[in-house]
mmCIF file of C-alpha atoms and ligand atoms in Angstrom:
data_model
loop_
_atom_site.group_PDB
_atom_site.id
_atom_site.type_symbol
_atom_site.label_atom_id
_atom_site.label_comp_id
_atom_site.label_asym_id
_atom_site.label_seq_id
_atom_site.Cartn_x
_atom_site.Cartn_y
_atom_site.Cartn_z
ATOM 1 C CA MET A 1 62.382 -92.872 39.763
ATOM 2 C CA LYS A 2 60.222 -90.563 41.823
ATOM 3 C CA ARG A 3 60.433 -87.900 39.118
ATOM 4 C CA LEU A 4 59.413 -90.431 36.445
ATOM 5 C CA SER A 5 56.368 -91.557 38.377
ATOM 6 C CA GLN A 6 55.312 -87.921 38.833
ATOM 7 C CA ARG A 7 55.564 -87.492 35.085
ATOM 8 C CA ALA A 8 53.619 -90.677 34.557
ATOM 9 C CA PHE A 9 50.909 -89.453 36.935
ATOM 10 C CA LEU A 10 50.778 -86.102 35.167
ATOM 11 C CA GLY A 11 50.466 -87.910 31.839
ATOM 12 C CA LEU A 12 47.592 -90.027 33.148
ATOM 13 C CA ALA A 13 45.840 -86.956 34.523
ATOM 14 C CA MET A 14 46.192 -85.124 31.188
ATOM 15 C CA GLY A 15 44.890 -88.201 29.394
ATOM 16 C CA ALA A 16 41.877 -88.357 31.684
ATOM 17 C CA LEU A 17 41.166 -84.668 31.039
ATOM 18 C CA ALA A 18 41.386 -85.249 27.301
ATOM 19 C CA VAL A 19 38.908 -88.141 27.556
ATOM 20 C CA LEU A 20 36.567 -85.966 29.649
ATOM 21 C CA SER A 21 36.602 -83.134 27.144
ATOM 22 C CA VAL A 22 35.965 -85.545 24.243
ATOM 23 C CA THR A 23 33.002 -86.954 26.191
ATOM 24 C CA ASP A 24 31.667 -83.438 26.737
ATOM 25 C CA VAL A 25 31.833 -82.707 23.020
ATOM 26 C CA ALA A 26 29.913 -85.897 22.285
ATOM 27 C CA HIS A 27 27.011 -84.797 24.510
ATOM 28 C CA ALA A 28 23.955 -83.616 22.605
ATOM 29 C CA ASP A 29 23.204 -79.933 22.880
ATOM 30 C CA LYS A 30 19.705 -78.715 23.497
ATOM 31 C CA ARG A 31 18.827 -76.114 20.910
ATOM 32 C CA HIS A 32 15.801 -73.859 21.144
ATOM 33 C CA ILE A 33 15.348 -71.701 18.064
ATOM 34 C CA ILE A 34 12.566 -69.200 17.399
ATOM 35 C CA VAL A 35 11.236 -69.229 13.837
ATOM 36 C CA THR A 36 8.766 -66.517 12.840
ATOM 37 C CA ALA A 37 6.314 -66.457 9.950
ATOM 38 C CA VAL A 38 6.641 -62.927 8.596
ATOM 39 C CA GLU A 39 5.858 -60.781 5.574
ATOM 40 C CA PRO A 40 8.453 -58.106 4.748
ATOM 41 C CA LYS A 41 6.761 -55.366 2.735
ATOM 42 C CA GLY A 42 7.646 -52.456 0.533
ATOM 43 C CA GLY A 43 5.726 -50.001 -1.545
ATOM 44 C CA ALA A 44 5.763 -46.773 -3.506
ATOM 45 C CA ASN A 45 3.539 -44.341 -5.327
ATOM 46 C CA VAL A 46 3.224 -44.640 -9.108
ATOM 47 C CA GLU A 47 4.296 -40.997 -9.401
ATOM 48 C CA LYS A 48 7.727 -41.921 -8.048
ATOM 49 C CA GLU A 49 8.078 -45.573 -9.131
ATOM 50 C CA PRO A 50 5.997 -47.224 -11.852
ATOM 51 C CA PHE A 51 3.939 -50.305 -10.966
ATOM 52 C CA PRO A 52 6.270 -53.276 -11.681
ATOM 53 C CA SER A 53 5.632 -56.165 -14.037
ATOM 54 C CA PRO A 54 4.068 -59.275 -12.471
ATOM 55 C CA LEU A 55 6.040 -61.385 -9.978
ATOM 56 C CA PRO A 56 6.460 -65.154 -10.463
ATOM 57 C CA GLU A 57 3.519 -67.452 -9.715
ATOM 58 C CA GLY A 58 2.960 -68.653 -6.159
ATOM 59 C CA GLY A 59 1.188 -67.614 -2.990
ATOM 60 C CA GLY A 60 4.461 -66.478 -1.458
ATOM 61 C CA TYR A 61 4.581 -63.365 -3.636
ATOM 62 C CA VAL A 62 2.141 -60.552 -3.008
ATOM 63 C CA LEU A 63 1.842 -57.611 -5.401
ATOM 64 C CA LYS A 64 -0.975 -55.145 -4.754
ATOM 65 C CA LYS A 65 -2.048 -52.880 -7.599
ATOM 66 C CA PRO A 66 -2.035 -49.119 -7.060
ATOM 67 C CA ASN A 67 -4.851 -47.931 -4.799
ATOM 68 C CA GLU A 68 -6.845 -44.732 -5.317
ATOM 69 C CA GLU A 69 -3.889 -42.619 -4.235
ATOM 70 C CA GLY A 70 -1.558 -44.493 -6.589
ATOM 71 C CA ARG A 71 0.283 -46.463 -3.934
ATOM 72 C CA TRP A 72 1.247 -50.053 -4.768
ATOM 73 C CA GLU A 73 2.808 -52.678 -2.463
ATOM 74 C CA VAL A 74 4.980 -55.732 -2.724
ATOM 75 C CA ALA A 75 5.624 -58.435 -0.127
ATOM 76 C CA VAL A 76 6.846 -61.991 0.318
ATOM 77 C CA TYR A 77 5.994 -64.538 2.979
ATOM 78 C CA VAL A 78 9.054 -66.099 4.624
ATOM 79 C CA PHE A 79 10.182 -68.024 7.639
ATOM 80 C CA GLU A 80 12.831 -66.152 9.566
ATOM 81 C CA PRO A 81 15.613 -67.284 9.802
ATOM 82 C CA ARG A 82 16.025 -68.657 6.274
ATOM 83 C CA GLN A 83 18.781 -71.063 7.348
ATOM 84 C CA ILE A 84 19.045 -72.879 10.663
ATOM 85 C CA PHE A 85 22.284 -74.598 11.655
ATOM 86 C CA VAL A 86 22.406 -77.447 14.167
ATOM 87 C CA ASP A 87 24.772 -80.358 14.841
ATOM 88 C CA GLU A 88 23.949 -84.017 14.379
ATOM 89 C CA GLY A 89 22.611 -85.412 17.648
ATOM 90 C CA ASP A 90 21.309 -82.072 18.952
ATOM 91 C CA GLU A 91 17.946 -82.115 20.668
ATOM 92 C CA VAL A 92 16.217 -79.435 18.649
ATOM 93 C CA THR A 93 13.089 -77.443 19.411
ATOM 94 C CA LEU A 94 11.948 -75.120 16.654
ATOM 95 C CA GLU A 95 9.456 -72.702 18.137
ATOM 96 C CA PHE A 96 7.323 -71.366 15.299
ATOM 97 C CA VAL A 97 5.489 -68.088 15.891
ATOM 98 C CA GLY A 98 2.724 -66.967 13.528
ATOM 99 C CA ILE A 99 2.891 -63.216 12.961
ATOM 100 C CA ASN A 100 1.863 -62.387 9.387
ATOM 101 C CA GLY A 101 -0.594 -64.487 7.372
ATOM 102 C CA ALA A 102 -3.617 -66.279 8.841
ATOM 103 C CA SER A 103 -2.369 -69.829 8.312
ATOM 104 C CA HIS A 104 0.778 -71.662 7.257
ATOM 105 C CA PRO A 105 0.476 -75.412 6.504
ATOM 106 C CA THR A 106 4.019 -76.413 7.359
ATOM 107 C CA THR A 107 6.059 -79.570 6.773
ATOM 108 C CA ILE A 108 9.546 -80.666 7.800
ATOM 109 C CA GLU A 109 9.486 -83.903 5.849
ATOM 110 C CA ALA A 110 12.857 -85.235 7.047
ATOM 111 C CA TYR A 111 11.658 -85.195 10.660
ATOM 112 C CA GLY A 112 8.037 -86.189 10.137
ATOM 113 C CA GLN A 113 6.691 -82.798 11.250
ATOM 114 C CA VAL A 114 3.369 -81.700 9.732
ATOM 115 C CA PHE A 115 1.382 -78.895 11.337
ATOM 116 C CA GLU A 116 -0.603 -75.739 10.715
ATOM 117 C CA LEU A 117 0.853 -72.529 12.101
ATOM 118 C CA LYS A 118 -1.783 -69.895 12.749
ATOM 119 C CA ARG A 119 -1.340 -66.211 13.388
ATOM 120 C CA GLY A 120 -0.984 -65.435 17.073
ATOM 121 C CA HIS A 121 -0.141 -69.049 17.877
ATOM 122 C CA ILE A 122 3.029 -70.949 18.704
ATOM 123 C CA HIS A 123 3.887 -74.430 17.500
ATOM 124 C CA ARG A 124 6.898 -76.250 18.937
ATOM 125 C CA ALA A 125 8.471 -78.951 16.762
ATOM 126 C CA THR A 126 10.850 -81.095 18.815
ATOM 127 C CA PHE A 127 13.121 -83.802 17.421
ATOM 128 C CA THR A 128 16.628 -85.242 17.590
ATOM 129 C CA ALA A 129 18.689 -84.024 14.633
ATOM 130 C CA ASP A 130 19.844 -87.492 13.606
ATOM 131 C CA LYS A 131 19.912 -86.931 9.835
ATOM 132 C CA PRO A 132 22.908 -84.916 8.610
ATOM 133 C CA GLY A 133 22.287 -82.838 5.514
ATOM 134 C CA ARG A 134 20.023 -80.057 4.277
ATOM 135 C CA HIS A 135 16.325 -80.341 4.978
ATOM 136 C CA SER A 136 13.498 -78.089 3.879
ATOM 137 C CA ILE A 137 10.955 -76.388 6.121
ATOM 138 C CA VAL A 138 8.077 -75.704 3.734
ATOM 139 C CA CYS A 139 4.838 -73.737 3.922
ATOM 140 C CA SER A 140 2.761 -75.128 1.055
ATOM 141 C CA ALA A 141 0.480 -72.043 0.944
ATOM 142 C CA HIS A 142 3.323 -69.592 0.284
ATOM 143 C CA LEU A 143 5.628 -71.150 -2.259
ATOM 144 C CA PRO A 144 8.205 -70.612 -3.544
ATOM 145 C CA THR A 145 9.325 -68.016 -0.984
ATOM 146 C CA MET A 146 8.318 -69.575 2.342
ATOM 147 C CA VAL A 147 10.965 -72.277 2.503
ATOM 148 C CA SER A 148 13.763 -72.335 5.055
ATOM 149 C CA GLU A 149 16.659 -74.711 5.244
ATOM 150 C CA LEU A 150 17.546 -76.828 8.282
ATOM 151 C CA ILE A 151 21.217 -77.712 8.011
ATOM 152 C CA VAL A 152 22.398 -80.590 10.207
ATOM 153 C CA ALA A 153 26.204 -80.732 10.353
ATOM 154 C CA PRO A 154 27.530 -84.308 10.654
ATOM 155 C CA LYS A 155 29.445 -85.421 13.753
ATOM 156 C CA LYS A 156 33.188 -85.208 13.292
HETATM 157 CU CU1 CU B 1 2.897 -69.610 4.796
#
């Protein structure tokens, strides 16, 4: 009898622990993610690599013709990282930092965020990630390259 009640107590304690850990999982995480506006660049001299054919339309692509020394350059504007993963219910702060490019008119439509990110400035977009799915972070001045994806994983 005594042994049984010890087992019963142990069972209750394990059950309580299980409930506690489930509750912990359900708590929203605070996520603080740095997102930079950057412009990776490359270039060459026409003597080594010919000037390439035009890039697709859009402010996100930059192709500079050969200068007096014959050097040409190519670049794209992007948000880094290109994909951001959070969980449904997370309290998310995306801290945008403007590094390359004077201005980035930015929209995260799914979370009602509309702002201009300027070089040398920080903009913090804070929201609860309550919409599972894939959402775009778009700079309208530098399409089609300056688009990142905010991926909100649904609660299990
Ligand atoms: Cu931009």
